[in-house]
Short mmCIF file of C-alpha atoms in Angstrom, two decimals:
data_model
loop_
_atom_site.label_atom_id
_atom_site.label_comp_id
_atom_site.label_asym_id
_atom_site.label_seq_id
_atom_site.Cartn_x
_atom_site.Cartn_y
_atom_site.Cartn_z
CA MET E 280 54.25 21.54 126.32
CA ILE E 281 51.63 22.26 123.76
CA GLU E 282 51.99 23.41 120.42
CA THR E 283 49.64 23.99 117.43
CA PHE E 284 50.34 22.94 113.84
CA GLU E 285 48.34 23.15 110.56
CA ALA E 286 46.68 19.58 110.56
CA HIS E 287 44.50 20.27 107.68
CA PRO E 288 43.76 23.40 105.33
CA GLU E 289 40.40 23.71 106.92
CA PHE E 290 41.65 22.95 110.72
CA LYS E 291 44.48 23.20 113.03
CA GLY E 292 46.01 20.44 115.20
CA PHE E 293 47.52 20.19 118.85
CA ARG E 294 50.69 18.47 119.66
CA VAL E 295 51.18 17.76 123.34
CA ASP E 296 54.26 16.46 125.33
CA THR E 297 54.16 16.06 129.29
CA GLY E 298 57.22 13.61 129.18
CA ALA E 299 55.17 10.74 130.49
CA LEU E 300 52.74 10.80 127.34
CA ARG E 301 52.54 12.49 124.01
CA ALA E 302 49.20 13.27 122.24
CA GLU E 303 47.82 14.78 119.24
CA LEU E 304 44.23 16.51 118.99
CA LEU E 305 42.35 17.97 115.80
CA GLU E 306 39.52 20.73 115.93
CA HIS E 307 37.82 18.67 113.29
CA GLY E 308 35.49 16.32 115.63
CA GLY E 309 37.41 16.93 118.58
CA ILE E 310 39.31 14.30 117.54
CA VAL E 311 42.42 13.00 119.62
CA SER E 312 44.60 11.26 116.98
CA ARG E 313 47.19 9.78 118.79
CA ILE E 314 48.28 8.99 122.42
CA ASP E 315 51.70 7.56 122.88
CA VAL E 316 52.68 6.11 126.16
CA PRO E 317 55.64 3.93 127.51
CA ASP E 318 55.56 0.00 128.00
CA ARG E 319 57.22 -1.29 131.09
CA ASP E 320 60.69 -0.77 129.48
CA GLY E 321 60.26 2.75 128.56
CA HIS E 322 59.31 2.18 124.67
CA PHE E 323 56.60 4.63 123.43
CA ALA E 324 53.88 3.47 121.18
CA ASP E 325 50.59 4.87 119.95
CA VAL E 326 47.62 3.14 121.80
CA LEU E 327 44.77 4.74 119.86
CA LEU E 328 43.54 3.07 116.51
CA GLY E 329 42.30 5.73 113.84
CA CYS E 330 42.62 6.59 110.17
CA PRO E 331 45.33 6.25 107.98
CA SER E 332 45.62 10.00 107.51
CA ILE E 333 44.46 13.40 109.13
CA ALA E 334 42.73 14.17 105.96
CA ALA E 335 40.85 10.75 106.25
CA TYR E 336 39.22 11.96 109.48
CA ALA E 337 37.16 14.51 107.42
CA GLY E 338 35.52 11.60 105.73
CA SER E 339 33.55 8.65 106.84
CA HIS E 340 34.90 6.44 109.73
CA PRO E 341 33.69 4.55 112.83
CA HIS E 342 33.79 7.44 115.12
CA PHE E 343 37.55 6.90 115.59
CA ASN E 344 38.51 9.00 119.07
CA CYS E 345 35.98 11.94 118.44
CA LEU E 346 33.76 13.71 120.87
CA VAL E 347 30.02 12.52 120.71
CA GLY E 348 26.98 14.45 121.17
CA ARG E 349 24.36 16.16 121.50
CA TYR E 350 23.40 12.60 122.81
CA ALA E 351 25.60 9.44 123.04
CA ASN E 352 24.69 6.19 122.16
CA ARG E 353 21.29 4.98 120.53
CA MET E 354 17.89 6.73 120.70
CA THR E 355 15.26 4.06 120.08
CA ASP E 356 13.05 4.67 117.11
CA ALA E 357 14.95 8.22 116.48
CA ARG E 358 12.62 9.90 118.70
CA PHE E 359 11.91 11.13 122.30
CA PHE E 360 9.12 12.75 124.33
CA LEU E 361 9.80 15.76 126.47
CA ASP E 362 7.37 18.29 128.10
CA GLY E 363 4.42 17.24 125.88
CA THR E 364 6.12 17.23 122.61
CA THR E 365 7.57 14.27 120.47
CA HIS E 366 10.74 15.26 118.88
CA GLU E 367 11.67 13.35 115.81
CA LEU E 368 15.55 12.75 115.34
CA ASP E 369 17.75 11.79 112.45
CA ALA E 370 17.37 8.10 112.11
CA ASN E 371 21.05 7.47 110.88
CA ILE E 372 21.00 3.77 111.84
CA PRO E 373 17.51 3.29 110.55
CA PRO E 374 14.83 3.11 112.33
CA HIS E 375 17.09 4.30 115.28
CA HIS E 376 19.43 7.48 116.11
CA LEU E 377 22.94 7.02 117.12
CA HIS E 378 25.77 9.55 118.38
CA GLY E 379 23.97 12.71 117.58
CA GLY E 380 23.08 11.48 114.02
CA ARG E 381 24.42 12.70 110.60
CA GLU E 382 25.31 15.84 112.14
CA GLY E 383 26.84 14.65 115.13
CA PHE E 384 29.45 16.66 117.16
CA GLY E 385 32.22 14.10 115.88
CA LEU E 386 31.92 15.25 112.29
CA LYS E 387 31.83 19.08 113.44
CA GLN E 388 34.22 21.67 113.12
CA TRP E 389 35.26 22.81 116.83
CA GLN E 390 37.13 26.18 117.75
CA GLY E 391 40.25 25.38 119.61
CA SER E 392 42.59 27.18 121.67
CA VAL E 393 45.25 26.51 124.38
CA GLU E 394 45.08 27.59 127.60
CA LYS E 395 47.77 26.78 129.93
CA ASP E 396 48.15 22.92 130.19
CA ALA E 397 44.83 22.23 128.21
CA VAL E 398 43.31 22.28 124.59
CA VAL E 399 39.89 23.71 124.83
CA LEU E 400 37.35 23.15 122.00
CA ARG E 401 34.12 24.96 121.77
CA LEU E 402 31.04 24.23 119.52
CA THR E 403 27.57 25.55 119.18
CA SER E 404 24.81 23.34 118.01
CA PRO E 405 22.03 25.25 116.69
CA ASP E 406 18.03 24.57 117.54
CA GLY E 407 16.88 21.79 115.56
CA GLU E 408 19.96 20.36 114.68
CA ALA E 409 19.22 16.61 114.05
CA GLY E 410 15.98 17.11 115.49
CA TYR E 411 16.98 18.37 118.95
CA PRO E 412 15.53 21.36 120.49
CA GLY E 413 17.52 24.61 121.81
CA ASN E 414 20.53 26.19 121.02
CA LEU E 415 23.41 24.35 122.73
CA ALA E 416 26.89 25.73 123.61
CA VAL E 417 29.33 23.21 124.35
CA GLU E 418 33.08 23.38 125.74
CA ALA E 419 35.44 20.22 125.83
CA ARG E 420 38.65 20.81 127.87
CA TYR E 421 41.42 18.43 127.44
CA THR E 422 43.95 19.01 130.38
CA PHE E 423 47.05 17.33 130.48
CA GLN E 424 49.37 16.37 133.49
CA ASP E 425 52.02 13.78 133.57
CA ALA E 426 50.62 10.40 132.59
CA SER E 427 47.07 11.74 133.00
CA ILE E 428 44.39 13.20 130.67
CA THR E 429 41.49 14.75 132.04
CA LEU E 430 38.30 15.80 129.77
CA ASP E 431 35.97 18.21 131.28
CA MET E 432 32.72 18.54 129.03
CA SER E 433 30.07 21.36 129.87
CA ALA E 434 27.00 22.65 127.99
CA THR E 435 24.31 25.12 128.34
CA THR E 436 20.74 25.53 126.28
CA ASP E 437 18.16 27.85 125.92
CA ALA E 438 15.36 25.41 125.76
CA PRO E 439 15.10 21.86 127.46
CA THR E 440 17.15 19.03 125.75
CA PRO E 441 18.53 15.63 126.40
CA VAL E 442 22.57 15.78 126.57
CA SER E 443 24.96 13.17 126.98
CA LEU E 444 28.60 14.06 125.78
CA THR E 445 31.47 11.54 125.68
CA SER E 446 34.75 10.80 123.78
CA HIS E 447 34.69 7.65 121.53
CA HIS E 448 38.77 6.85 121.93
CA TYR E 449 39.57 3.32 120.52
CA TYR E 450 42.52 1.70 122.74
CA ASN E 451 44.81 -1.00 122.09
CA LEU E 452 47.42 -0.87 124.56
CA SER E 453 49.79 -3.16 122.66
CA GLY E 454 50.68 -0.44 120.42
CA VAL E 455 50.80 -2.84 117.70
CA PRO E 456 48.52 -2.19 114.78
CA GLY E 457 46.31 -5.24 113.41
CA THR E 458 46.42 -7.01 116.76
CA THR E 459 43.11 -7.72 118.77
CA VAL E 460 42.12 -6.76 122.49
CA HIS E 461 41.63 -10.27 123.22
CA ASP E 462 44.55 -10.37 125.34
CA HIS E 463 43.75 -7.40 127.22
CA GLU E 464 42.86 -7.63 130.98
CA ILE E 465 39.63 -5.69 132.09
CA SER E 466 37.54 -4.98 135.24
CA VAL E 467 34.82 -2.63 135.64
CA ASN E 468 33.56 -0.97 138.81
CA ALA E 469 29.82 -2.08 138.17
CA ALA E 470 27.31 -4.42 139.95
CA ALA E 471 24.50 -3.68 137.16
CA TYR E 472 24.43 -3.40 133.41
CA LEU E 473 21.94 -2.48 130.81
CA PRO E 474 20.83 -5.25 128.50
CA VAL E 475 19.73 -4.66 124.97
CA THR E 476 17.52 -5.67 122.38
CA PRO E 477 18.57 -7.42 119.06
CA ASP E 478 19.01 -3.51 117.65
CA LEU E 479 21.28 -2.87 120.61
CA THR E 480 18.77 -0.57 121.87
CA GLN E 481 17.57 -0.32 125.35
CA LEU E 482 15.30 -2.76 127.18
CA GLY E 483 14.80 -0.42 129.87
CA VAL E 484 16.09 -2.80 132.44
CA ILE E 485 19.07 -2.34 135.03
CA GLN E 486 20.24 -5.72 135.34
CA PRO E 487 22.72 -7.15 138.04
CA VAL E 488 25.77 -8.40 136.71
CA TYR E 489 25.84 -11.34 139.40
CA GLY E 490 26.38 -14.60 137.65
CA THR E 491 26.47 -13.32 134.21
CA ALA E 492 29.61 -12.56 131.72
CA PHE E 493 29.20 -8.99 132.57
CA ASP E 494 30.53 -9.48 136.12
CA LEU E 495 33.88 -7.77 135.73
CA ARG E 496 34.21 -6.43 138.95
CA GLU E 497 37.48 -8.73 139.28
CA PRO E 498 40.10 -8.39 136.50
CA VAL E 499 39.22 -11.11 133.56
CA ILE E 500 41.17 -11.41 130.30
CA LEU E 501 38.64 -9.91 127.67
CA GLY E 502 38.93 -12.62 125.28
CA ASP E 503 37.65 -14.84 127.68
CA ALA E 504 34.56 -12.97 128.68
CA MET E 505 33.66 -12.14 125.01
CA ALA E 506 33.69 -16.09 124.36
CA ASP E 507 31.04 -16.70 127.06
CA ASP E 508 27.46 -17.98 125.63
CA ASP E 509 25.56 -15.36 127.24
CA PRO E 510 22.67 -14.20 125.07
CA GLN E 511 23.71 -10.62 125.48
CA ILE E 512 27.39 -11.12 124.16
CA ARG E 513 25.72 -12.84 121.25
CA LEU E 514 23.49 -10.10 120.42
CA ALA E 515 26.45 -7.79 120.18
CA ASP E 516 28.12 -9.89 117.59
CA GLY E 517 30.43 -11.82 119.98
CA GLY E 518 31.41 -8.95 122.23
CA PHE E 519 30.62 -6.19 124.44
CA ASP E 520 28.45 -3.08 123.32
CA HIS E 521 26.69 -2.37 126.65
CA THR E 522 26.49 0.20 129.32
CA PHE E 523 27.70 -0.41 132.80
CA VAL E 524 26.20 1.16 135.85
CA VAL E 525 29.32 2.74 137.53
CA ALA E 526 29.24 1.99 141.30
CA GLY E 527 29.23 5.15 143.51
CA THR E 528 28.78 8.67 142.84
CA GLY E 529 30.86 11.60 141.97
CA LEU E 530 34.42 11.13 140.57
CA ARG E 531 35.20 7.60 140.94
CA SER E 532 36.96 4.62 139.11
CA ALA E 533 34.93 3.31 136.34
CA ALA E 534 37.17 0.69 134.41
CA ARG E 535 40.79 -0.49 134.42
CA VAL E 536 42.29 -2.04 131.37
CA HIS E 537 45.74 -3.89 131.41
CA HIS E 538 47.98 -5.34 128.74
CA PRO E 539 50.22 -8.04 130.23
CA ALA E 540 52.70 -8.32 127.47
CA SER E 541 53.64 -4.77 127.51
CA GLY E 542 52.67 -3.81 131.13
CA ARG E 543 50.53 -0.82 129.74
CA THR E 544 47.51 0.16 131.96
CA LEU E 545 44.63 2.46 131.59
CA CYS E 546 42.44 3.68 134.50
CA VAL E 547 39.37 5.42 133.78
CA ALA E 548 37.82 7.58 136.29
CA THR E 549 34.26 9.33 136.01
CA ASP E 550 31.42 11.37 137.43
CA GLN E 551 28.97 9.82 135.02
CA PRO E 552 26.52 7.28 135.64
CA GLY E 553 27.51 4.91 132.85
CA VAL E 554 30.43 3.66 130.96
CA GLN E 555 29.71 1.92 127.75
CA LEU E 556 32.13 -0.89 126.99
CA TYR E 557 32.67 -1.43 123.18
CA THR E 558 34.90 -4.15 121.92
CA GLY E 559 35.18 -3.17 118.33
CA ASN E 560 32.50 -5.89 117.08
CA THR E 561 32.17 -4.47 113.64
CA LEU E 562 35.59 -3.05 112.88
CA GLY E 563 37.24 -3.87 109.72
CA ALA E 564 38.31 -0.36 108.47
CA VAL E 565 41.81 0.21 107.23
CA GLY E 566 43.76 2.19 109.90
CA LYS E 567 46.85 3.76 110.74
CA HIS E 568 50.13 2.68 108.59
CA GLY E 569 47.40 1.27 105.93
CA LYS E 570 47.00 -1.70 108.16
CA PRO E 571 43.38 -3.27 108.36
CA TYR E 572 41.69 -3.49 111.62
CA PRO E 573 40.59 -6.89 112.67
CA LEU E 574 37.13 -7.24 114.79
CA HIS E 575 37.98 -6.60 118.14
CA GLY E 576 40.84 -4.67 117.14
CA GLY E 577 40.27 -1.97 119.97
CA LEU E 578 37.97 -1.26 122.69
CA CYS E 579 36.29 2.08 123.85
CA LEU E 580 35.09 2.94 127.23
CA GLU E 581 32.48 5.89 126.80
CA THR E 582 31.61 7.57 129.88
CA GLN E 583 27.84 8.77 129.66
CA GLN E 584 24.48 9.30 130.38
CA PHE E 585 22.10 6.19 130.27
CA PRO E 586 21.42 5.69 126.67
CA ASP E 587 17.94 6.63 125.43
CA ALA E 588 17.19 7.83 129.15
CA PRO E 589 14.51 10.33 127.91
CA ASN E 590 12.47 7.16 126.91
CA HIS E 591 12.84 5.42 130.31
CA PRO E 592 11.58 7.02 133.35
CA ASN E 593 13.44 4.71 135.35
CA TYR E 594 16.71 6.04 133.94
CA PRO E 595 18.67 9.02 135.50
CA ASP E 596 16.98 12.13 134.19
CA ALA E 597 19.23 13.45 131.21
CA VAL E 598 17.58 16.73 130.27
CA LEU E 599 19.31 19.78 130.41
CA ARG E 600 17.32 22.80 131.28
CA PRO E 601 17.87 26.75 130.72
CA GLY E 602 19.83 28.19 133.66
CA ARG E 603 21.55 24.93 134.44
CA THR E 604 25.04 23.61 133.17
CA PHE E 605 25.81 20.13 132.12
CA HIS E 606 29.09 18.94 133.07
CA ALA E 607 30.82 15.65 132.79
CA ARG E 608 34.50 14.91 133.83
CA THR E 609 36.67 11.84 132.73
CA VAL E 610 40.04 11.26 133.71
CA PHE E 611 42.13 8.87 131.60
CA THR E 612 45.30 7.87 133.82
CA PHE E 613 47.98 5.66 131.88
CA SER E 614 50.81 3.80 133.66
#
């Protein structure tokens, strides 16, 4: 079901075939380079965006399908205050910090192995990397069963440090390169979301979705929601780049995406407090098969801690301390 292959002279890859889905993973960046799932007629297609070649993942790209850390999303002014000390981070999107900075986990060489029906990736982030305190030991375990992929991410530290780990998969369920996700139907299990500033950093407010374009509790066509004149949609270049507060606790439904034309559906469940919906508002890279991706050519559902949480006391505490283990589980189920 899982076999290794030489993806690149510097890293290996893993091919997975459960019968219900096929996937390919890389040690570099913990990247999932493809996921093939069937449409209603049983025809398989790759539903992930990505780079035109495996070698291209080693260069610059818009976080295509990588693992993200040490802290997902934006950190305002590239700093946070913890236990009496201000920590200055790598301002890789000046003046702010994004997805762990220029030394983020999506650019790192993970060490991978196969354990039964899982691909296990491990990484150590040293004290001071990108400005974060503490040595952080990280494990990402992708388990494959039928048409489901379970991602378990865990971490331990020897000094207090904020941690938010996620995956940055770009989905287009049509399986047709060069199309947009405007025709996808989406619902999100959230009664509140986190509005942003013009820099897409946190206002620090937990806002009800009622009466806004962010009320996605019932299925809507994504293009219709993105066409709304809501000022928050306009701030995100005519799309979503916001964290939704997932209703409930424990492992529960976060979002469902359906592509009516093909019949493909993706359901995402998580035990994390938030899910970031990003609709590819700044896409424009050349992707697989050498085809350029249009704006809104894919969508991401990044399950995570609240962005910038160390700078907002009203957000859930996202600091990991010695003696404790961070754990996050996300389940992606296709049908």
